[in-house]
PDB file of C-alpha atoms in Angstrom:
ATOM      1  CA  MET Q   1     217.036  50.903 106.161  1.00 87.00           C
ATOM      2  CA  ARG Q   2     217.480  47.496 104.616  1.00 91.00           C
ATOM      3  CA  PHE Q   3     217.317  44.219 106.557  1.00 92.00           C
ATOM      4  CA  GLU Q   4     218.201  40.665 105.744  1.00 93.00           C
ATOM      5  CA  GLY Q   5     216.188  37.554 106.519  1.00 94.00           C
ATOM      6  CA  VAL Q   6     214.804  34.319 105.245  1.00 94.00           C
ATOM      7  CA  LEU Q   7     211.180  33.543 104.185  1.00 93.00           C
ATOM      8  CA  SER Q   8     210.061  31.349 107.092  1.00 92.00           C
ATOM      9  CA  ALA Q   9     206.385  30.740 106.265  1.00 93.00           C
ATOM     10  CA  TRP Q  10     204.275  31.189 103.085  1.00 93.00           C
ATOM     11  CA  ASN Q  11     200.595  30.583 102.257  1.00 92.00           C
ATOM     12  CA  GLN Q  12     200.422  30.144  98.572  1.00 90.00           C
ATOM     13  CA  ASP Q  13     196.582  30.390  98.341  1.00 90.00           C
ATOM     14  CA  ALA Q  14     196.297  33.610 100.369  1.00 91.00           C
ATOM     15  CA  GLY Q  15     199.580  35.138  98.902  1.00 91.00           C
ATOM     16  CA  TYR Q  16     201.266  36.136 102.173  1.00 93.00           C
ATOM     17  CA  GLY Q  17     203.805  34.857 104.665  1.00 94.00           C
ATOM     18  CA  ALA Q  18     206.422  35.806 107.195  1.00 94.00           C
ATOM     19  CA  ILE Q  19     210.113  36.681 107.105  1.00 94.00           C
ATOM     20  CA  ARG Q  20     212.476  35.767 109.952  1.00 93.00           C
ATOM     21  CA  PRO Q  21     215.080  38.568 110.266  1.00 92.00           C
ATOM     22  CA  ARG Q  22     218.751  37.673 110.489  1.00 90.00           C
ATOM     23  CA  GLY Q  23     219.967  37.954 113.994  1.00 85.00           C
ATOM     24  CA  GLY Q  24     216.649  37.087 115.496  1.00 84.00           C
ATOM     25  CA  GLY Q  25     213.655  39.283 116.459  1.00 86.00           C
ATOM     26  CA  GLU Q  26     210.080  39.165 115.672  1.00 89.00           C
ATOM     27  CA  GLU Q  27     208.925  37.818 112.318  1.00 92.00           C
ATOM     28  CA  VAL Q  28     207.694  40.347 109.726  1.00 93.00           C
ATOM     29  CA  PHE Q  29     204.548  39.914 107.595  1.00 93.00           C
ATOM     30  CA  VAL Q  30     205.064  39.977 103.850  1.00 94.00           C
ATOM     31  CA  GLY Q  31     202.586  40.033 100.864  1.00 93.00           C
ATOM     32  CA  LEU Q  32     203.095  38.796  97.393  1.00 92.00           C
ATOM     33  CA  ALA Q  33     203.128  42.293  96.088  1.00 91.00           C
ATOM     34  CA  ALA Q  34     206.462  42.998  97.904  1.00 91.00           C
ATOM     35  CA  PHE Q  35     208.321  40.374  95.801  1.00 91.00           C
ATOM     36  CA  PRO Q  36     210.236  41.334  92.670  1.00 87.00           C
ATOM     37  CA  THR Q  37     208.493  40.706  89.450  1.00 86.00           C
ATOM     38  CA  ASP Q  38     211.108  38.451  88.135  1.00 82.00           C
ATOM     39  CA  GLY Q  39     208.775  35.517  87.292  1.00 81.00           C
ATOM     40  CA  GLU Q  40     209.864  33.476  90.287  1.00 84.00           C
ATOM     41  CA  GLY Q  41     207.446  32.841  93.153  1.00 85.00           C
ATOM     42  CA  PRO Q  42     208.364  32.872  96.817  1.00 90.00           C
ATOM     43  CA  ARG Q  43     210.240  29.903  98.141  1.00 89.00           C
ATOM     44  CA  LEU Q  44     210.622  28.857 101.819  1.00 91.00           C
ATOM     45  CA  ASP Q  45     214.072  29.446 103.360  1.00 89.00           C
ATOM     46  CA  GLU Q  46     214.793  31.946 100.478  1.00 89.00           C
ATOM     47  CA  PRO Q  47     217.268  34.639 101.629  1.00 92.00           C
ATOM     48  CA  LEU Q  48     215.860  38.093 101.178  1.00 93.00           C
ATOM     49  CA  SER Q  49     216.827  41.660 101.692  1.00 94.00           C
ATOM     50  CA  PHE Q  50     213.874  44.025 102.618  1.00 94.00           C
ATOM     51  CA  GLU Q  51     212.714  47.280 104.102  1.00 94.00           C
ATOM     52  CA  ILE Q  52     210.105  47.470 106.891  1.00 93.00           C
ATOM     53  CA  VAL Q  53     207.089  49.818 106.925  1.00 94.00           C
ATOM     54  CA  THR Q  54     204.160  50.170 109.310  1.00 92.00           C
ATOM     55  CA  ALA Q  55     200.875  49.242 107.639  1.00 86.00           C
ATOM     56  CA  ARG Q  56     197.547  51.042 108.232  1.00 89.00           C
ATOM     57  CA  ASP Q  57     196.610  48.529 110.869  1.00 89.00           C
ATOM     58  CA  GLY Q  58     199.793  49.259 112.806  1.00 90.00           C
ATOM     59  CA  ARG Q  59     201.610  45.981 111.957  1.00 88.00           C
ATOM     60  CA  LYS Q  60     205.094  45.973 110.478  1.00 91.00           C
ATOM     61  CA  GLN Q  61     205.401  44.489 107.012  1.00 92.00           C
ATOM     62  CA  ALA Q  62     208.271  43.976 104.606  1.00 93.00           C
ATOM     63  CA  VAL Q  63     208.405  45.890 101.316  1.00 94.00           C
ATOM     64  CA  ASN Q  64     210.854  46.353  98.381  1.00 93.00           C
ATOM     65  CA  LEU Q  65     212.169  42.711  98.644  1.00 92.00           C
ATOM     66  CA  LYS Q  66     215.360  41.682  96.791  1.00 93.00           C
ATOM     67  CA  ARG Q  67     216.516  38.148  96.520  1.00 91.00           C
ATOM     68  CA  LEU Q  68     220.013  37.342  97.912  1.00 90.00           C
ATOM     69  CA  LYS Q  69     222.405  34.877  96.345  1.00 82.00           C
ATOM     70  CA  ALA Q  70     223.845  33.159  99.391  1.00 59.00           C
ATOM     71  CA  ALA Q  71     221.835  31.644 102.238  1.00 51.00           C
ATOM     72  CA  PRO Q  72     222.641  33.695 105.306  1.00 46.00           C
ATOM     73  CA  PHE Q  73     221.659  30.962 107.816  1.00 51.00           C
ATOM     74  CA  SER Q  74     220.242  27.443 108.065  1.00 54.00           C
ATOM     75  CA  PRO Q  75     216.618  26.430 107.753  1.00 53.00           C
ATOM     76  CA  ALA Q  76     216.769  25.141 111.309  1.00 51.00           C
ATOM     77  CA  LEU Q  77     216.473  28.641 112.532  1.00 50.00           C
ATOM     78  CA  ARG Q  78     212.985  28.929 110.843  1.00 48.00           C
ATOM     79  CA  GLU Q  79     211.795  25.939 112.652  1.00 49.00           C
ATOM     80  CA  ALA Q  80     212.989  27.261 115.983  1.00 49.00           C
ATOM     81  CA  THR Q  81     210.096  29.562 116.639  1.00 51.00           C
ATOM     82  CA  GLY Q  82     207.329  28.664 114.279  1.00 53.00           C
ATOM     83  CA  VAL Q  83     205.817  32.122 114.869  1.00 54.00           C
ATOM     84  CA  GLY Q  84     205.288  32.674 111.162  1.00 58.00           C
ATOM     85  CA  ARG Q  85     203.507  29.417 110.518  1.00 62.00           C
ATOM     86  CA  ALA Q  86     201.383  29.903 113.579  1.00 65.00           C
ATOM     87  CA  ARG Q  87     200.285  33.346 112.226  1.00 64.00           C
ATOM     88  CA  VAL Q  88     199.438  31.899 108.875  1.00 66.00           C
ATOM     89  CA  ARG Q  89     197.515  28.973 110.574  1.00 69.00           C
ATOM     90  CA  ARG Q  90     195.542  31.458 112.647  1.00 71.00           C
ATOM     91  CA  ALA Q  91     194.564  33.443 109.603  1.00 67.00           C
ATOM     92  CA  GLN Q  92     193.453  30.362 107.739  1.00 66.00           C
ATOM     93  CA  ARG Q  93     191.393  29.273 110.733  1.00 70.00           C
ATOM     94  CA  LYS Q  94     189.640  32.665 111.041  1.00 67.00           C
ATOM     95  CA  ARG Q  95     188.835  32.614 107.306  1.00 65.00           C
ATOM     96  CA  ARG Q  96     187.337  29.045 107.671  1.00 66.00           C
ATOM     97  CA  LEU Q  97     185.364  29.972 110.768  1.00 64.00           C
ATOM     98  CA  GLY Q  98     184.137  33.096 109.177  1.00 60.00           C
ATOM     99  CA  LEU Q  99     182.799  31.240 106.203  1.00 50.00           C
ATOM    100  CA  ALA Q 100     181.415  28.508 108.381  1.00 48.00           C
ATOM    101  CA  ALA Q 101     179.580  31.025 110.624  1.00 52.00           C
ATOM    102  CA  GLY Q 102     178.288  32.967 107.709  1.00 53.00           C
ATOM    103  CA  GLY Q 103     176.851  29.817 106.131  1.00 57.00           C
ATOM    104  CA  ALA Q 104     175.169  28.879 109.368  1.00 60.00           C
ATOM    105  CA  VAL Q 105     173.558  32.278 109.760  1.00 63.00           C
ATOM    106  CA  LEU Q 106     172.314  32.182 106.183  1.00 61.00           C
ATOM    107  CA  ALA Q 107     170.817  28.638 106.655  1.00 63.00           C
ATOM    108  CA  LEU Q 108     169.130  29.858 109.848  1.00 61.00           C
ATOM    109  CA  VAL Q 109     167.668  32.904 108.154  1.00 62.00           C
ATOM    110  CA  LEU Q 110     166.378  30.867 105.348  1.00 61.00           C
ATOM    111  CA  VAL Q 111     164.745  28.345 107.644  1.00 61.00           C
ATOM    112  CA  VAL Q 112     163.116  30.945 109.844  1.00 59.00           C
ATOM    113  CA  GLY Q 113     161.954  32.901 106.786  1.00 58.00           C
ATOM    114  CA  GLY Q 114     160.539  29.758 105.241  1.00 57.00           C
ATOM    115  CA  ILE Q 115     158.473  29.026 108.388  1.00 57.00           C
ATOM    116  CA  LYS Q 116     157.000  32.536 108.255  1.00 60.00           C
ATOM    117  CA  LEU Q 117     156.228  32.294 104.590  1.00 60.00           C
ATOM    118  CA  TRP Q 118     154.828  28.807 104.724  1.00 58.00           C
ATOM    119  CA  PRO Q 119     153.364  28.064 108.162  1.00 63.00           C
ATOM    120  CA  PRO Q 120     152.671  24.395 109.046  1.00 67.00           C
ATOM    121  CA  GLY Q 121     149.586  23.130 107.321  1.00 70.00           C
ATOM    122  CA  ALA Q 122     149.837  25.527 104.445  1.00 67.00           C
ATOM    123  CA  LYS Q 123     149.628  24.110 100.964  1.00 68.00           C
ATOM    124  CA  PRO Q 124     152.128  24.906  98.237  1.00 64.00           C
ATOM    125  CA  GLY Q 125     150.838  27.853  96.333  1.00 63.00           C
ATOM    126  CA  GLU Q 126     148.677  29.254  99.205  1.00 65.00           C
ATOM    127  CA  VAL Q 127     149.444  32.748 100.317  1.00 61.00           C
ATOM    128  CA  ALA Q 128     150.265  32.924 103.950  1.00 56.00           C
ATOM    129  CA  THR Q 129     147.894  35.259 105.813  1.00 60.00           C
ATOM    130  CA  ALA Q 130     148.494  36.918 109.250  1.00 56.00           C
ATOM    131  CA  ARG Q 131     146.598  35.370 112.043  1.00 54.00           C
TER     132      ARG Q 131
END
């Protein structure tokens, strides 16, 4: 079954966003691969026709997108909920925190490992011995 909606949020760097269905309802995730290969990138407030499938993780996502000629409703509806933008912001925040936490863990491992390899008072080039 085909639905109509408007692209309400888009993260250019990550290649995904959200579509606000015509007539209301929950926003639907959409990835770059769902867009037609016509050489045009996704544009906010772009009217679209799409099908919905359930992904492996259980979330609904839009597939088989087609661009529509006429705008079915105003951009003000996109701003009304902000759910799509919030979802994109949460994903960005998780990615940043994941990288930051991974970097901190790596630094901690290197510091602790350095202390074990070169105990205080050891000279460069000396082999650390167990005491």
